[in-house]
Coordinates of C-alpha atoms in Angstrom, one line a residue:
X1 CA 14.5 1.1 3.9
X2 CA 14.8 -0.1 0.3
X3 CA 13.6 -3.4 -0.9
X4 CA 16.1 -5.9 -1.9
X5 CA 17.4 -7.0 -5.7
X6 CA 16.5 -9.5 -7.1
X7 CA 19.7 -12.1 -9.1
X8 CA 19.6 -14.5 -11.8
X9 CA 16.5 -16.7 -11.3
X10 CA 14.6 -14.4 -9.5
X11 CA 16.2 -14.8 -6.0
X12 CA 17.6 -12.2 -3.1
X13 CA 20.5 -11.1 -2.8
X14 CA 20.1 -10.0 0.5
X15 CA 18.7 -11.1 3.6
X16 CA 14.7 -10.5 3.6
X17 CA 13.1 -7.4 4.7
X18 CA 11.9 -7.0 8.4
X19 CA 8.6 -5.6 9.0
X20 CA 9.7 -5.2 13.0
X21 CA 12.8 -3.4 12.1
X22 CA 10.8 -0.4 10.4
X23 CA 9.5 2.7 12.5
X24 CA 8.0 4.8 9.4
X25 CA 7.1 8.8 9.4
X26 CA 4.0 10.0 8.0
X27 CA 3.3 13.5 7.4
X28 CA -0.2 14.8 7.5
X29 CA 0.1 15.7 4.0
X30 CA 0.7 12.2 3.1
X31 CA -2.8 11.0 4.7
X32 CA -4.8 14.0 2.4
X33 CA -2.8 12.6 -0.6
X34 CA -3.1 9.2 -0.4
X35 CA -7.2 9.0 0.5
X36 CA -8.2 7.5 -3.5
X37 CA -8.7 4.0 -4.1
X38 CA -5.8 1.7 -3.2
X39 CA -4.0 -0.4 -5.8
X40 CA -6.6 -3.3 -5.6
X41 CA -9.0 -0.9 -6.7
X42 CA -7.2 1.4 -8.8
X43 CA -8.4 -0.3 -12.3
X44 CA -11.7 -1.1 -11.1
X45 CA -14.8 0.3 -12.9
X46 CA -18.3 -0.1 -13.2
X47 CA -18.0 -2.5 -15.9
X48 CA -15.9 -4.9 -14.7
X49 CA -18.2 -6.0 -12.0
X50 CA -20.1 -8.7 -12.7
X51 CA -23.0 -9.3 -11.3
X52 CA -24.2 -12.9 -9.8
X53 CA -27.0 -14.0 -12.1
X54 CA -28.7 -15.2 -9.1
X55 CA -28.4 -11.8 -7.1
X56 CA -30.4 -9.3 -8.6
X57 CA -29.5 -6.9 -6.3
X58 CA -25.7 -6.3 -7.1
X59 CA -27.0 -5.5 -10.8
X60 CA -29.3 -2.7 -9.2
X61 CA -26.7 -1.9 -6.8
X62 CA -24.7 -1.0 -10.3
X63 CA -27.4 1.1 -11.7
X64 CA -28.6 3.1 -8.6
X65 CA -24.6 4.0 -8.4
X66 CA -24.3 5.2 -12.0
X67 CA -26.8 7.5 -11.5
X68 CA -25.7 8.2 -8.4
X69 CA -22.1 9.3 -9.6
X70 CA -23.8 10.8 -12.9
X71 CA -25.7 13.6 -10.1
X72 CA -22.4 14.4 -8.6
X73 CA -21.5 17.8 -10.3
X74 CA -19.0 19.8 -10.6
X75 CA -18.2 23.3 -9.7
X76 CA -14.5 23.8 -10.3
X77 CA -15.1 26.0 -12.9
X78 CA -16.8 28.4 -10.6
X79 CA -15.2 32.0 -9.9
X80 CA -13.2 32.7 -12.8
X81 CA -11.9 28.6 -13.1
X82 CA -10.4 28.7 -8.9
X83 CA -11.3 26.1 -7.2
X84 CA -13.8 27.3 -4.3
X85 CA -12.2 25.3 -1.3
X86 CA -13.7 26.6 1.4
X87 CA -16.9 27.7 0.0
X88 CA -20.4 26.8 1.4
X89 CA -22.7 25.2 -0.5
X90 CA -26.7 24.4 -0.2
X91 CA -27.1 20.7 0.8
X92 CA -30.9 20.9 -0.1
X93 CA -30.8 19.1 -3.2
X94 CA -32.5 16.9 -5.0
X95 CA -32.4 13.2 -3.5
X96 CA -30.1 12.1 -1.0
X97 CA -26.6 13.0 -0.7
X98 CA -25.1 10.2 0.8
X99 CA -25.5 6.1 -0.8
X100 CA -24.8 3.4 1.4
X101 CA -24.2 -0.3 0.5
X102 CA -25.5 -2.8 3.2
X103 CA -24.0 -6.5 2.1
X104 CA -22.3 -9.5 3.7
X105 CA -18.6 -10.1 3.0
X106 CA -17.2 -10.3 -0.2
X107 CA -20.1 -8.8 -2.6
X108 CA -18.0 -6.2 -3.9
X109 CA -18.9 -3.4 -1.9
X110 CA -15.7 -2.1 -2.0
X111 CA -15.6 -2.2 -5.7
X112 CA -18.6 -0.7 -6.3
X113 CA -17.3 2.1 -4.0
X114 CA -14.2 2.6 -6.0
X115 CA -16.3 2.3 -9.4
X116 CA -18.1 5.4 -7.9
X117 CA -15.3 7.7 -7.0
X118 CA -13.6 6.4 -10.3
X119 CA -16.8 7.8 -11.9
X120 CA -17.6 10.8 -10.2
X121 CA -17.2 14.0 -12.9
X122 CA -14.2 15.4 -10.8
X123 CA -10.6 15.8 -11.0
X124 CA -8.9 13.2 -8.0
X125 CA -7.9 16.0 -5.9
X126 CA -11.5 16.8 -5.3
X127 CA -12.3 13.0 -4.4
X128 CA -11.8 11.5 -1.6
X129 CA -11.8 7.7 -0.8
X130 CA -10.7 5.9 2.6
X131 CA -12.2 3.5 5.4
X132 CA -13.3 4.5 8.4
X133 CA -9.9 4.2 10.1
X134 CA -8.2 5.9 7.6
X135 CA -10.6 9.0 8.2
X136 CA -10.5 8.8 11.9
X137 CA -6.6 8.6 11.6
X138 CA -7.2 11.8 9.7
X139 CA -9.0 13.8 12.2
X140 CA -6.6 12.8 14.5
X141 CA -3.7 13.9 12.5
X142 CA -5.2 17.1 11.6
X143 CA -7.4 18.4 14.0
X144 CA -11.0 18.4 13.4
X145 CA -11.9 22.1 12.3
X146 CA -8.7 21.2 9.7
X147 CA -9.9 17.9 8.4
X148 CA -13.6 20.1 7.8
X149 CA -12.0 22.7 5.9
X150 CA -9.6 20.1 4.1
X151 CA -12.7 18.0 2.7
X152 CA -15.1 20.6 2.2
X153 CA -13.6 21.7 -1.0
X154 CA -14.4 18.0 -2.2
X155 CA -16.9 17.1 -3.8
X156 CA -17.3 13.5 -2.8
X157 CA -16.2 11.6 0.2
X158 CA -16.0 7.8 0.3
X159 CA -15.5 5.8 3.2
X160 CA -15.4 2.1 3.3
X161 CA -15.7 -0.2 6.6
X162 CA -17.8 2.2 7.9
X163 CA -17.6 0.9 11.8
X164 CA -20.5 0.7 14.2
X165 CA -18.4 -0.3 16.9
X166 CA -16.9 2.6 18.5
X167 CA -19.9 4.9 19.8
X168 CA -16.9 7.2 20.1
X169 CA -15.5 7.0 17.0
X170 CA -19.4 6.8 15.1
X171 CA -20.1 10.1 16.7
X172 CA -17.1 11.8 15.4
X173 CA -16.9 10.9 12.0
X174 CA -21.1 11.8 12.2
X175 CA -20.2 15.2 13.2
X176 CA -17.7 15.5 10.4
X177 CA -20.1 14.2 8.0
X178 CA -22.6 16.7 8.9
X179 CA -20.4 19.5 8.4
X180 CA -19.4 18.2 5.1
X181 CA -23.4 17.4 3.8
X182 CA -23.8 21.1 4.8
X183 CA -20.8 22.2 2.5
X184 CA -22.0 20.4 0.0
X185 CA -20.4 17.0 -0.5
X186 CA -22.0 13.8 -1.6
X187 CA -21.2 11.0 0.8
X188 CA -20.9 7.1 0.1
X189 CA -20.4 4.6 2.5
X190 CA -20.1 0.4 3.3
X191 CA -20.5 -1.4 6.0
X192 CA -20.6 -5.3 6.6
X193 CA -24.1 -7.7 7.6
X194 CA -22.8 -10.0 9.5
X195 CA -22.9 -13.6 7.8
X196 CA -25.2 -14.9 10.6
X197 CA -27.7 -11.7 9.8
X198 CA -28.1 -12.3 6.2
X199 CA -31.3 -12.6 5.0
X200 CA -32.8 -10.6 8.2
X201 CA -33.6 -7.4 6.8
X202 CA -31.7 -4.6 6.4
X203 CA -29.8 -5.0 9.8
X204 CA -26.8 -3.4 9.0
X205 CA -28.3 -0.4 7.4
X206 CA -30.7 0.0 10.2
X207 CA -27.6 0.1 12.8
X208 CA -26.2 3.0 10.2
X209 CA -28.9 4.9 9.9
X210 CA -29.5 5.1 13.8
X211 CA -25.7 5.6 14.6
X212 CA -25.4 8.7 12.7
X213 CA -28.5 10.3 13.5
X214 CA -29.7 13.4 11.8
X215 CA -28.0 12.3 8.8
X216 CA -30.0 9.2 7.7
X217 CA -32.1 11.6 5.6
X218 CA -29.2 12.1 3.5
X219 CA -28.7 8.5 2.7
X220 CA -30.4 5.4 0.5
X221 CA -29.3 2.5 1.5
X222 CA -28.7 0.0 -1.3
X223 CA -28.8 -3.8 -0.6
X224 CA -26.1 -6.0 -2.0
X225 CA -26.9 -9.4 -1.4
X226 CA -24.5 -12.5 -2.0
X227 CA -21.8 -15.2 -1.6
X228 CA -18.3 -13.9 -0.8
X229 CA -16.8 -14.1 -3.8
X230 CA -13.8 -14.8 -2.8
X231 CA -14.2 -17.5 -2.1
X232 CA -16.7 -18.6 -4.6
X233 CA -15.8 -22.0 -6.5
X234 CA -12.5 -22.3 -5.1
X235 CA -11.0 -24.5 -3.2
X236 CA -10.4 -24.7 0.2
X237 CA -8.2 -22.1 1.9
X238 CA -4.5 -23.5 1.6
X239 CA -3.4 -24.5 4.9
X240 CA -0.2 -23.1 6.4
X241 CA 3.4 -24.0 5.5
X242 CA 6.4 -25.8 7.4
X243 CA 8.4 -22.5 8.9
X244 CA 12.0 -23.9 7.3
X245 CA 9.4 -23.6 3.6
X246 CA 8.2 -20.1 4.6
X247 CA 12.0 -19.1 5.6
X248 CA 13.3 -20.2 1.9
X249 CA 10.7 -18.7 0.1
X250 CA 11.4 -15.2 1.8
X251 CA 14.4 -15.8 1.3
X252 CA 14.3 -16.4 -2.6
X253 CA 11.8 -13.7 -3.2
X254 CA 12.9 -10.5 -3.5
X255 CA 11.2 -7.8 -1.6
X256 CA 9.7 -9.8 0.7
X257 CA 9.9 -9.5 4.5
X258 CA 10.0 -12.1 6.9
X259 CA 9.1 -12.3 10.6
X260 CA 8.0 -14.3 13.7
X261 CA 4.3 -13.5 13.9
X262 CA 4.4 -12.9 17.8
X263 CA 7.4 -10.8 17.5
X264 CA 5.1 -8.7 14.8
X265 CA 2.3 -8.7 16.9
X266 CA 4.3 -7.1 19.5
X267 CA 6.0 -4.3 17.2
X268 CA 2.2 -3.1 15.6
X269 CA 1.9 -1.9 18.9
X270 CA 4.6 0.5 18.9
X271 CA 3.5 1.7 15.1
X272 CA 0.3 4.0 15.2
X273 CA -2.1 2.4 12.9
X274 CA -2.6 5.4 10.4
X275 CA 1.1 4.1 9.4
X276 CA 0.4 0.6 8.8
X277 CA 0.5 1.6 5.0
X278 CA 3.9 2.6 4.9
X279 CA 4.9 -0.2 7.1
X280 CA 3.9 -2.2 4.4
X281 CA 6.2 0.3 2.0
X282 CA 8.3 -1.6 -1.2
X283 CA 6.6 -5.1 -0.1
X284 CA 6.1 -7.7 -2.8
X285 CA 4.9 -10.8 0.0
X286 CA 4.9 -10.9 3.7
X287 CA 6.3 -14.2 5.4
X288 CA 5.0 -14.8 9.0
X289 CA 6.3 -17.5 11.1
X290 CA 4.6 -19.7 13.9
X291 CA 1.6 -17.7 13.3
X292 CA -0.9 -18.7 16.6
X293 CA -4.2 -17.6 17.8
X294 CA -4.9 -14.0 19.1
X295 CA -6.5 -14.0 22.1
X296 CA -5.5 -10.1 23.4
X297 CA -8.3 -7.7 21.6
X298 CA -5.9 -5.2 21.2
X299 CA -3.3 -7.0 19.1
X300 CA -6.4 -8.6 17.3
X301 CA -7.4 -4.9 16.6
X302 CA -4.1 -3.9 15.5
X303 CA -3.7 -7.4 13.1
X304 CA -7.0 -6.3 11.6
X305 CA -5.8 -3.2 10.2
X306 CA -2.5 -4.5 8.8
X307 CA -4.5 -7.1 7.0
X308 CA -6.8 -4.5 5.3
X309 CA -3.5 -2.5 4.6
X310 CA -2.0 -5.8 2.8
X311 CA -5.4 -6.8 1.1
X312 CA -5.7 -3.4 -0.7
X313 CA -1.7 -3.4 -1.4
X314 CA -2.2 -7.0 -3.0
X315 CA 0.5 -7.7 -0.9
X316 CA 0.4 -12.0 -0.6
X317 CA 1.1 -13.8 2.8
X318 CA 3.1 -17.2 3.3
X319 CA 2.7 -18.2 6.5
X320 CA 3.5 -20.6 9.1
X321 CA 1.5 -22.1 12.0
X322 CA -2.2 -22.1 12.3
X323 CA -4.7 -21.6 9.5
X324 CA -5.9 -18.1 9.1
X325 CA -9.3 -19.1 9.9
X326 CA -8.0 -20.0 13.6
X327 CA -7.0 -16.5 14.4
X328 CA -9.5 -15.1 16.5
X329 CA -11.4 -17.7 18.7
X330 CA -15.2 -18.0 19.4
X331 CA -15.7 -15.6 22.0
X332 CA -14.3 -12.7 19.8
X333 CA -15.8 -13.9 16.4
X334 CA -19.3 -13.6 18.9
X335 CA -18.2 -10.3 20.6
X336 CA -18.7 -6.4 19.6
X337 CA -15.8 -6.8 16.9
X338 CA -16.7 -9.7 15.0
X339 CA -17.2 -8.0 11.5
X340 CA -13.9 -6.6 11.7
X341 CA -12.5 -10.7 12.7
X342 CA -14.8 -12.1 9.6
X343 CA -13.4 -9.7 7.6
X344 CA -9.8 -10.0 8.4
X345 CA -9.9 -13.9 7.6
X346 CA -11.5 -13.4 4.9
X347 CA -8.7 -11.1 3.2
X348 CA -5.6 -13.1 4.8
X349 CA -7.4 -16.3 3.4
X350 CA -7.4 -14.5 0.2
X351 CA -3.2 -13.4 0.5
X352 CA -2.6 -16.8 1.4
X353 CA -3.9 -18.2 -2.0
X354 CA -2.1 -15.1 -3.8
X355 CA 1.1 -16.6 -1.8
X356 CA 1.1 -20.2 -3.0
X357 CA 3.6 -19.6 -6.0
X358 CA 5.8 -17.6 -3.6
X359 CA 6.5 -21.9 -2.6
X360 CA 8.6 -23.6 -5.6

């Protein structure tokens, strides 16, 4: 489907986009390529993360990462300049392999984790950066022994959102990351401390190190500590649009798509979620109408990952219906899935102040 032009003074001339009215196709191959930071964090670096003054721990965290990324060597030279793909390497080395970032929402974590694989010393098709769905997806696409042999050659694997969850889920990916610390490959991961946890110790990073088992030896976990920043000194989250407001600005912006937030609830189910990126395909904002609480898990599930896919596309949302931060109610922001709720608000929230000049 291709996005619509834009006439004099910046409006459509076509009817908006349809996010229900796409079914996209991706190929395996597509999944390998596109694991490196997405376009959020494609320019970030080291140095243009700045620090809280009053959080000494996110200027450490930048440190014990440089050093971290400075350690992470590389081989392609080996055998006469061919890269060694499949070959086995000692993971006894110096130090951990693996960093992990323990920090509430909004601290940079993600960031910091794209600074690192931006600043590993190896070419992009030896680097490998995703969340945790994005690399379950992967296995799934590709098989397990495949996905091994496919990320062995790497030389570093990160994985953002790392989930704590899905005891199913946790246990794969912990297999998968023990075959890879035995090839050789230096590991980085996030997670989320829930906002209510904060200041309790490290209980995010004890829940990693315990999930994945015999690997915690091969970690350091690195505190982050903080407000979310996005929403730090700003003002409160707009509140949603009349729908006939959200309908003309979709309607005036070209490439934007425009639908009836049940109706998209509905079609995410029919869309496996390792294609919510190309759902989101040629997208320049996303216009949702009577937008209401979810109150199935499973569409809540499914709206979470869409909102991560938009969030790292910088793709903004206009919406109509009820604020963003009425989504999910009390019962699921207190259930096994909460991080994933907390951090969906917090990303639309963001989108819906990226949206506010879509309204003229």
């Amino acid at each position: 489907m291709t996005s619509s032009t834009a006439a004099a003074g910046g409006s459509s001339t076509a009817a908006p986009l349809s996010l229900c009215a796409r079914e996209p196709r991706v190929p395996a191959d597509r999944l390998v390529a596109e694991m490196v930071p997405p376009p959020r964090f494609d320019s970030v670096r080291f140095d243009t993360y700045v620090p809280d003054p009053a959080q000494p721990s996110q200027a450490e965290a930048v440190e014990v990462l440089r050093a971290f990324a400075a350690g992470i060597g590389d081989d392609a030279g080996a055998a006469g300049g061919k890269r060694r793909w499949f070959a086995r390497r000692p993971a006894a080395q110096a130090g951990p392999r693996g960093v992990y970032l323990d920090g509430g929402y909004g601290v940079g974590k993600t960031h910091l984790l794209a600074s690192l694989w931006h600043a590993a010393p190896a070419p992009a098709d030896r680097k490998a950066f995703g969340t945790f769905v994005e690399l379950t997806n992967l296995v799934g696409a590709l098989g397990f022994q495949q996905t091994v042999r496919t990320l062995s050659g790497h030389r570093l694997l990160c994985i953002d959102e790392f989930e704590l969850d899905d005891p199913g889920d946790t246990v794969l990916v912990s297999t998968l990351l023990g075959r890879l610390v035995e090839a050789g490959v230096a590991l980085a991961a996030t997670s989320n401390t829930l906002p209510g946890k904060l200041g309790e110790g490290r209980f995010a990073a004890v829940d990693f190190l315990r999930e994945i088992q015999g690997l915690s030896a091969h970690f350091r976990p690195v505190r982050i500590d903080g407000d979310d920043y996005r929403h730090r000194g700003l003002p409160e989250a707009p509140r949603p649009y009349p729908a006939e407001r959200v309908t003309a600005a979709a309607g005036a912006t070209a490439g934007a798509s425009l639908d009836a937030f049940p109706d998209l609830l509905d079609h995410l189910a029919t869309v496996h979620p390792s294609r919510y990126g190309a759902l989101t395909d040629g997208l320049r904002a996303v216009c949702l109408t009577d937008v209401r609480p979810v109150s199935d898990q499973s569409k809540a599930l499914r709206l979470v990952v869409l909102a991560d896919r938009l969030y790292d596309r910088e793709i903004p949302v206009l919406a109509s219906g009820v604020p963003f931060d009425r989504l999910f109610g009390e019962e699921m922001l207190n259930g096994g899935y909460r991080k994933k709720y907390f951090r969906a608000i917090s990303r639309l929230t963001a989108l819906a102040r990226e949206a506010e000049g879509l309204i003229g």
